[in-house]
Backbone as JSON Lines, residues from 0, in Angstrom:
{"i":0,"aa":"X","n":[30.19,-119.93,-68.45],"ca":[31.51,-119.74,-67.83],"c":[32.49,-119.47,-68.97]}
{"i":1,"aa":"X","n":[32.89,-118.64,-68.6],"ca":[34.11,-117.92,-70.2],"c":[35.39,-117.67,-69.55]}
{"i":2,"aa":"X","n":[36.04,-118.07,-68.29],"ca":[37.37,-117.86,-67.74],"c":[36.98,-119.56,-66.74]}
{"i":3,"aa":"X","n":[38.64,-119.76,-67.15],"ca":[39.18,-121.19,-66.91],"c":[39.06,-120.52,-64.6]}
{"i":4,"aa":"X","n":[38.09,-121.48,-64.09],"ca":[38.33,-121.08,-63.04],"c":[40.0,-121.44,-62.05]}
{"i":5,"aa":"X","n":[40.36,-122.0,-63.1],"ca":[42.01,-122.53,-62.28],"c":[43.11,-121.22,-62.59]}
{"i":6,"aa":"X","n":[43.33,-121.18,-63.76],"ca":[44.42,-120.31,-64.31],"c":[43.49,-118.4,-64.95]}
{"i":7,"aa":"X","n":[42.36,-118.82,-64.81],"ca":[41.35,-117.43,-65.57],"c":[41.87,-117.2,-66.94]}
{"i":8,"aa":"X","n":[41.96,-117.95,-67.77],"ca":[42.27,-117.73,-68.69],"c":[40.79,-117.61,-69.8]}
{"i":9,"aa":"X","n":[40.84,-117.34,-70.71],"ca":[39.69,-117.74,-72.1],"c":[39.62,-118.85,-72.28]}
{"i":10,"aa":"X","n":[38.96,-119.06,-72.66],"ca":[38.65,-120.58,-74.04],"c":[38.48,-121.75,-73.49]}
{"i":11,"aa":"X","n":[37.39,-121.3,-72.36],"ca":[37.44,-122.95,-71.84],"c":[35.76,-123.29,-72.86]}
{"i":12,"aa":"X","n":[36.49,-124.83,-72.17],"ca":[34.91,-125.61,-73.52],"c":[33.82,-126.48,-72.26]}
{"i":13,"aa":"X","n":[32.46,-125.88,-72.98],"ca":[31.32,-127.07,-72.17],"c":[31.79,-128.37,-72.8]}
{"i":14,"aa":"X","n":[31.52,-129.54,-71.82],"ca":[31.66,-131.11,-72.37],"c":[31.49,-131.45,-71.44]}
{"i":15,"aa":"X","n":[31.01,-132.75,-71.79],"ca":[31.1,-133.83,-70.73],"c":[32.01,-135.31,-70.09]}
{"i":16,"aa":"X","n":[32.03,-135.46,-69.11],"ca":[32.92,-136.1,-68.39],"c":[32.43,-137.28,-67.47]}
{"i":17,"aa":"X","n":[33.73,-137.94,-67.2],"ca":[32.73,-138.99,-66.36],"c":[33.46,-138.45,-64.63]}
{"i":18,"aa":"X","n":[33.2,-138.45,-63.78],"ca":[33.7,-138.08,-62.22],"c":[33.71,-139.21,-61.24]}
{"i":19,"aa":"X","n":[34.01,-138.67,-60.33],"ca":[34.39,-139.95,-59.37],"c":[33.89,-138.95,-57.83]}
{"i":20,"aa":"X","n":[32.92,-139.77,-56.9],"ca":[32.03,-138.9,-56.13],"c":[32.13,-139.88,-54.72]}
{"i":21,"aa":"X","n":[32.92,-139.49,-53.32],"ca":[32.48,-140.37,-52.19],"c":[31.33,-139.98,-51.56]}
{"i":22,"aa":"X","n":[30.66,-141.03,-51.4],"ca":[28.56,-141.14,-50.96],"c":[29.22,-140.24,-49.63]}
{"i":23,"aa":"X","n":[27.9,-139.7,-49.5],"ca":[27.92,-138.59,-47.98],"c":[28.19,-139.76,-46.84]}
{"i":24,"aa":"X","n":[27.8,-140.81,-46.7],"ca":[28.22,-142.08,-45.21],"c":[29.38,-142.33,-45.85]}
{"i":25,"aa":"X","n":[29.85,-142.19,-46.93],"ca":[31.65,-142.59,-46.92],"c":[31.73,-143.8,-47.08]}
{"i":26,"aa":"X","n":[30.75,-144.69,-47.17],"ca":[30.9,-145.91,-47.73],"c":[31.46,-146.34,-48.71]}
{"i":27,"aa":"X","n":[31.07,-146.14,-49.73],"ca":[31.94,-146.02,-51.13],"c":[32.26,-145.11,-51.99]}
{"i":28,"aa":"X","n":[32.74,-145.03,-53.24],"ca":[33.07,-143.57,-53.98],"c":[31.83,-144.46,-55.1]}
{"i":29,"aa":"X","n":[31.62,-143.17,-55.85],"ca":[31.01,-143.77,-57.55],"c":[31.53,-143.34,-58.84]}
{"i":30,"aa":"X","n":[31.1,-143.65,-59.41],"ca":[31.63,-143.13,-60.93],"c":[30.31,-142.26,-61.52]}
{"i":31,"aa":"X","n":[30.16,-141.15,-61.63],"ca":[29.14,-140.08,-62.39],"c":[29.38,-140.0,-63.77]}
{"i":32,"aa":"X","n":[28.84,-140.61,-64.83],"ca":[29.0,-140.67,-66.35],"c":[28.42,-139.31,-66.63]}
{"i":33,"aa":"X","n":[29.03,-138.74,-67.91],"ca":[28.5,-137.82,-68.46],"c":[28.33,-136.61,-67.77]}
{"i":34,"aa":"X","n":[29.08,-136.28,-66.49],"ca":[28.48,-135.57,-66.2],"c":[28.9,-133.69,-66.46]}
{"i":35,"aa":"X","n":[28.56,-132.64,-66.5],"ca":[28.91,-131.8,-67.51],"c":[30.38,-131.2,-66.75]}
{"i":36,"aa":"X","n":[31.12,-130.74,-67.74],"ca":[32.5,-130.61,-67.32],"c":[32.92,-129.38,-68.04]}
{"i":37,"aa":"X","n":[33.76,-128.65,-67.46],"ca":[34.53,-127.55,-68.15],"c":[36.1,-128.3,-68.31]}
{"i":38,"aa":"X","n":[36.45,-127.82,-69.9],"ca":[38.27,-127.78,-70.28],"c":[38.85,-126.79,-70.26]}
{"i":39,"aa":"X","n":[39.61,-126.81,-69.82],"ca":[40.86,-125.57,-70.18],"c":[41.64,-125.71,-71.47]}
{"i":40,"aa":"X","n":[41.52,-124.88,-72.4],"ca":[42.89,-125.42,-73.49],"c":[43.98,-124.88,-72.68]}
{"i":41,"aa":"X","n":[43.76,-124.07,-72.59],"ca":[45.35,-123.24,-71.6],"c":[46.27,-124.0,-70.91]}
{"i":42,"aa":"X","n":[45.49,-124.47,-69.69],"ca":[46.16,-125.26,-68.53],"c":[45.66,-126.79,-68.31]}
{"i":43,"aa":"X","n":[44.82,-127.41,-68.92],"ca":[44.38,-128.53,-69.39],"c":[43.48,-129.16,-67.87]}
{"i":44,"aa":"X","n":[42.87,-127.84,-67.2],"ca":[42.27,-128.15,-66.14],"c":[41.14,-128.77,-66.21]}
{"i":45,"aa":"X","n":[40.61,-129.83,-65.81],"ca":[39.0,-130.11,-66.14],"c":[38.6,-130.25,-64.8]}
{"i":46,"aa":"X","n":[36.88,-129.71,-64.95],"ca":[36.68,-129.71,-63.51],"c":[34.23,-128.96,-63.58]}
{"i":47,"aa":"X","n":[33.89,-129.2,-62.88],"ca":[32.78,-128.99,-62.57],"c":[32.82,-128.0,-62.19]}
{"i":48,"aa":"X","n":[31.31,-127.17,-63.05],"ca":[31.35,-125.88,-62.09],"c":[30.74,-126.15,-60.28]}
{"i":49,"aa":"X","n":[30.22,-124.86,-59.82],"ca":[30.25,-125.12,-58.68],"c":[28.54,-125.59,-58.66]}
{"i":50,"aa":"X","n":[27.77,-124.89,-59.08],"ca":[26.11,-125.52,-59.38],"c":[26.43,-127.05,-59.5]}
{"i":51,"aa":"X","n":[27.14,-127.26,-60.62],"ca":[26.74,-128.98,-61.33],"c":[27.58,-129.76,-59.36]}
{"i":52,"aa":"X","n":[28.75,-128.77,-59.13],"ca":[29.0,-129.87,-58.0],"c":[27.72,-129.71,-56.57]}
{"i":53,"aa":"X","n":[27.28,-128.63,-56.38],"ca":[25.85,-128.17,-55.6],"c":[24.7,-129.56,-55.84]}
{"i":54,"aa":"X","n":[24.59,-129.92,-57.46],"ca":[23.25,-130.36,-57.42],"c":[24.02,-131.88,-57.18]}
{"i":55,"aa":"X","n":[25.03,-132.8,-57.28],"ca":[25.72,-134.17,-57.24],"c":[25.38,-134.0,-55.47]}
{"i":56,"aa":"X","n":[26.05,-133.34,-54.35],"ca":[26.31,-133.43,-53.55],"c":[24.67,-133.34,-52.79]}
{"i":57,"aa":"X","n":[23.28,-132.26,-52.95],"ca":[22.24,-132.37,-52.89],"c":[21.67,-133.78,-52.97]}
{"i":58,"aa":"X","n":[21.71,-134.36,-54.35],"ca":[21.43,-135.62,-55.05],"c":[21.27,-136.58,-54.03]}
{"i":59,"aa":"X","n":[22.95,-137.16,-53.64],"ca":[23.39,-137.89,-53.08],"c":[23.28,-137.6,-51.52]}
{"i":60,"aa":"X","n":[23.01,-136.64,-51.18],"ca":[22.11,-136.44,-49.9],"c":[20.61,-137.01,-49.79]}
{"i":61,"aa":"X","n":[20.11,-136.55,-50.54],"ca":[18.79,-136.46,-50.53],"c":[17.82,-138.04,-51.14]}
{"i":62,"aa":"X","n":[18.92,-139.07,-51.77],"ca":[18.28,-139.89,-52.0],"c":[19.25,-141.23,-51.3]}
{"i":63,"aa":"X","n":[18.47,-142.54,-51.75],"ca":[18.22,-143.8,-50.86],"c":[19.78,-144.13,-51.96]}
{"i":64,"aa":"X","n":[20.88,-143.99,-51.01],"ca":[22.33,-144.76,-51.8],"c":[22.68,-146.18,-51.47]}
{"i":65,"aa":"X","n":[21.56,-146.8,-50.76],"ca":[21.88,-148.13,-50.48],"c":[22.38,-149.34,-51.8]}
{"i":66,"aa":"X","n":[21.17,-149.48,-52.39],"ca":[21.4,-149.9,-53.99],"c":[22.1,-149.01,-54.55]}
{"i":67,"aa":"X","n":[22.73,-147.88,-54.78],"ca":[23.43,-147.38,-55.94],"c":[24.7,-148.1,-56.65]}
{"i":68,"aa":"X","n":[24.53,-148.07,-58.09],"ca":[25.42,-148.99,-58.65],"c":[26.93,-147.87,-58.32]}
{"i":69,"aa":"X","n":[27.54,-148.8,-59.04],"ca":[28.95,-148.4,-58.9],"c":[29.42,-147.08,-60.2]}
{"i":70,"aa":"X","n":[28.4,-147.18,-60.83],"ca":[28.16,-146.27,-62.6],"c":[27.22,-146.41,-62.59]}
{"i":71,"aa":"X","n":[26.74,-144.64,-62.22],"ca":[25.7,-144.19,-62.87],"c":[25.77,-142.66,-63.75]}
{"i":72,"aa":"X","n":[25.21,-142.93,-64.63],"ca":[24.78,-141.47,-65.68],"c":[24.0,-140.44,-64.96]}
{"i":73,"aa":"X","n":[24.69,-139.23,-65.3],"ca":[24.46,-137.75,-64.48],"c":[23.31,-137.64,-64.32]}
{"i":74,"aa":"X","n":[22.63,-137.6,-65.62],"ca":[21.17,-137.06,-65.88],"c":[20.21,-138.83,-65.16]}
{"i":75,"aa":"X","n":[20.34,-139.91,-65.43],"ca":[19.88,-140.59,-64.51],"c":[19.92,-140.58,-62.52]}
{"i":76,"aa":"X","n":[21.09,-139.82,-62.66],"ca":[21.03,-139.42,-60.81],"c":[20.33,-138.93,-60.56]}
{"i":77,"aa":"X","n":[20.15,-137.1,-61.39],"ca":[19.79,-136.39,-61.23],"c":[17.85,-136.65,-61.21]}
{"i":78,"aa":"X","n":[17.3,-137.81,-61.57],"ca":[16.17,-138.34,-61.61],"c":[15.56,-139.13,-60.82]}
{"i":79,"aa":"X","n":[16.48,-139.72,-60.09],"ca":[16.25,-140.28,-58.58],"c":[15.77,-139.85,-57.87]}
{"i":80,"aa":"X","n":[14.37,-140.93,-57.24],"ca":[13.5,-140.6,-56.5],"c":[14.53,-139.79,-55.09]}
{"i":81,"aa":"X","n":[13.66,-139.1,-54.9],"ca":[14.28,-137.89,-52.96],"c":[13.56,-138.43,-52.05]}
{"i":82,"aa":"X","n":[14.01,-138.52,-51.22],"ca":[13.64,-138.97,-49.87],"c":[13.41,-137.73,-49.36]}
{"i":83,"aa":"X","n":[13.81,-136.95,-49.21],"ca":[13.39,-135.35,-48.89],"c":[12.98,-134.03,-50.05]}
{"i":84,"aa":"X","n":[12.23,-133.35,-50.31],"ca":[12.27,-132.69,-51.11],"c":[13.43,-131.72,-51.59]}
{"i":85,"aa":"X","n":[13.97,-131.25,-50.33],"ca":[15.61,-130.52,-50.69],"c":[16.47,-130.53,-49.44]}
{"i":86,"aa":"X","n":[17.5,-130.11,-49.71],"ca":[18.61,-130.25,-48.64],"c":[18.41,-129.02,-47.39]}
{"i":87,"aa":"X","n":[17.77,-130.02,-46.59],"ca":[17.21,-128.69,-45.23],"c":[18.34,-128.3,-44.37]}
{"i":88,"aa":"X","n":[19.5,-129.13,-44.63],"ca":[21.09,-128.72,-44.22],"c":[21.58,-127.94,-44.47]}
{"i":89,"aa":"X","n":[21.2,-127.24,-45.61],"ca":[22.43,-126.45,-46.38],"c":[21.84,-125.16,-45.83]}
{"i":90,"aa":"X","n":[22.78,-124.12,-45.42],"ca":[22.19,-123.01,-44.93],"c":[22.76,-122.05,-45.8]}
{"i":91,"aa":"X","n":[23.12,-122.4,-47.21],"ca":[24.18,-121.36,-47.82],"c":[23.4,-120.57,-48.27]}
């Protein structure tokens, strides 16, 4: 990604971030550590592309959020056993 998707500007930077995610039953929100983030120097937008927000929202579909802590690390979500192999919802 090489244009700031808020303002389209240049010079945005890969990094990582921590996010804040409400579970698909709406029960609670979580905290996503690390998880990868675009900056804006321009407009100081930070924000997920649309894939990294695709595979959080999949994730958290697809697996058992009963136990989920309150903080968890991206790449540890992303490793969580599935209760389904993929999201048979999504018709996109």
């Amino acid at each position: 990604m090489d244009k700031c998707s808020w303002c389209e500007a240049t010079g945005v930077v890969l990094g990582s971030g921590s996010v804040y995610w409400e579970l698909p039953d709406g029960t609670k929100a979580i905290e996503i550590l690390n998880t990868p983030t675009y900056s804006c120097e321009r407009c100081g937008a930070v924000y997920q592309s649309d894939e990294t927000v695709k595979q959080i929202e999949d994730q958290l579909f697809l697996i058992s959020t009963v136990n989920l802590n309150k903080t968890v690390d991206f790449q540890e979500l992303m490793k969580m056993k599935r209760l389904l192999k993929r999201n048979y919802f999504d018709f996109s």
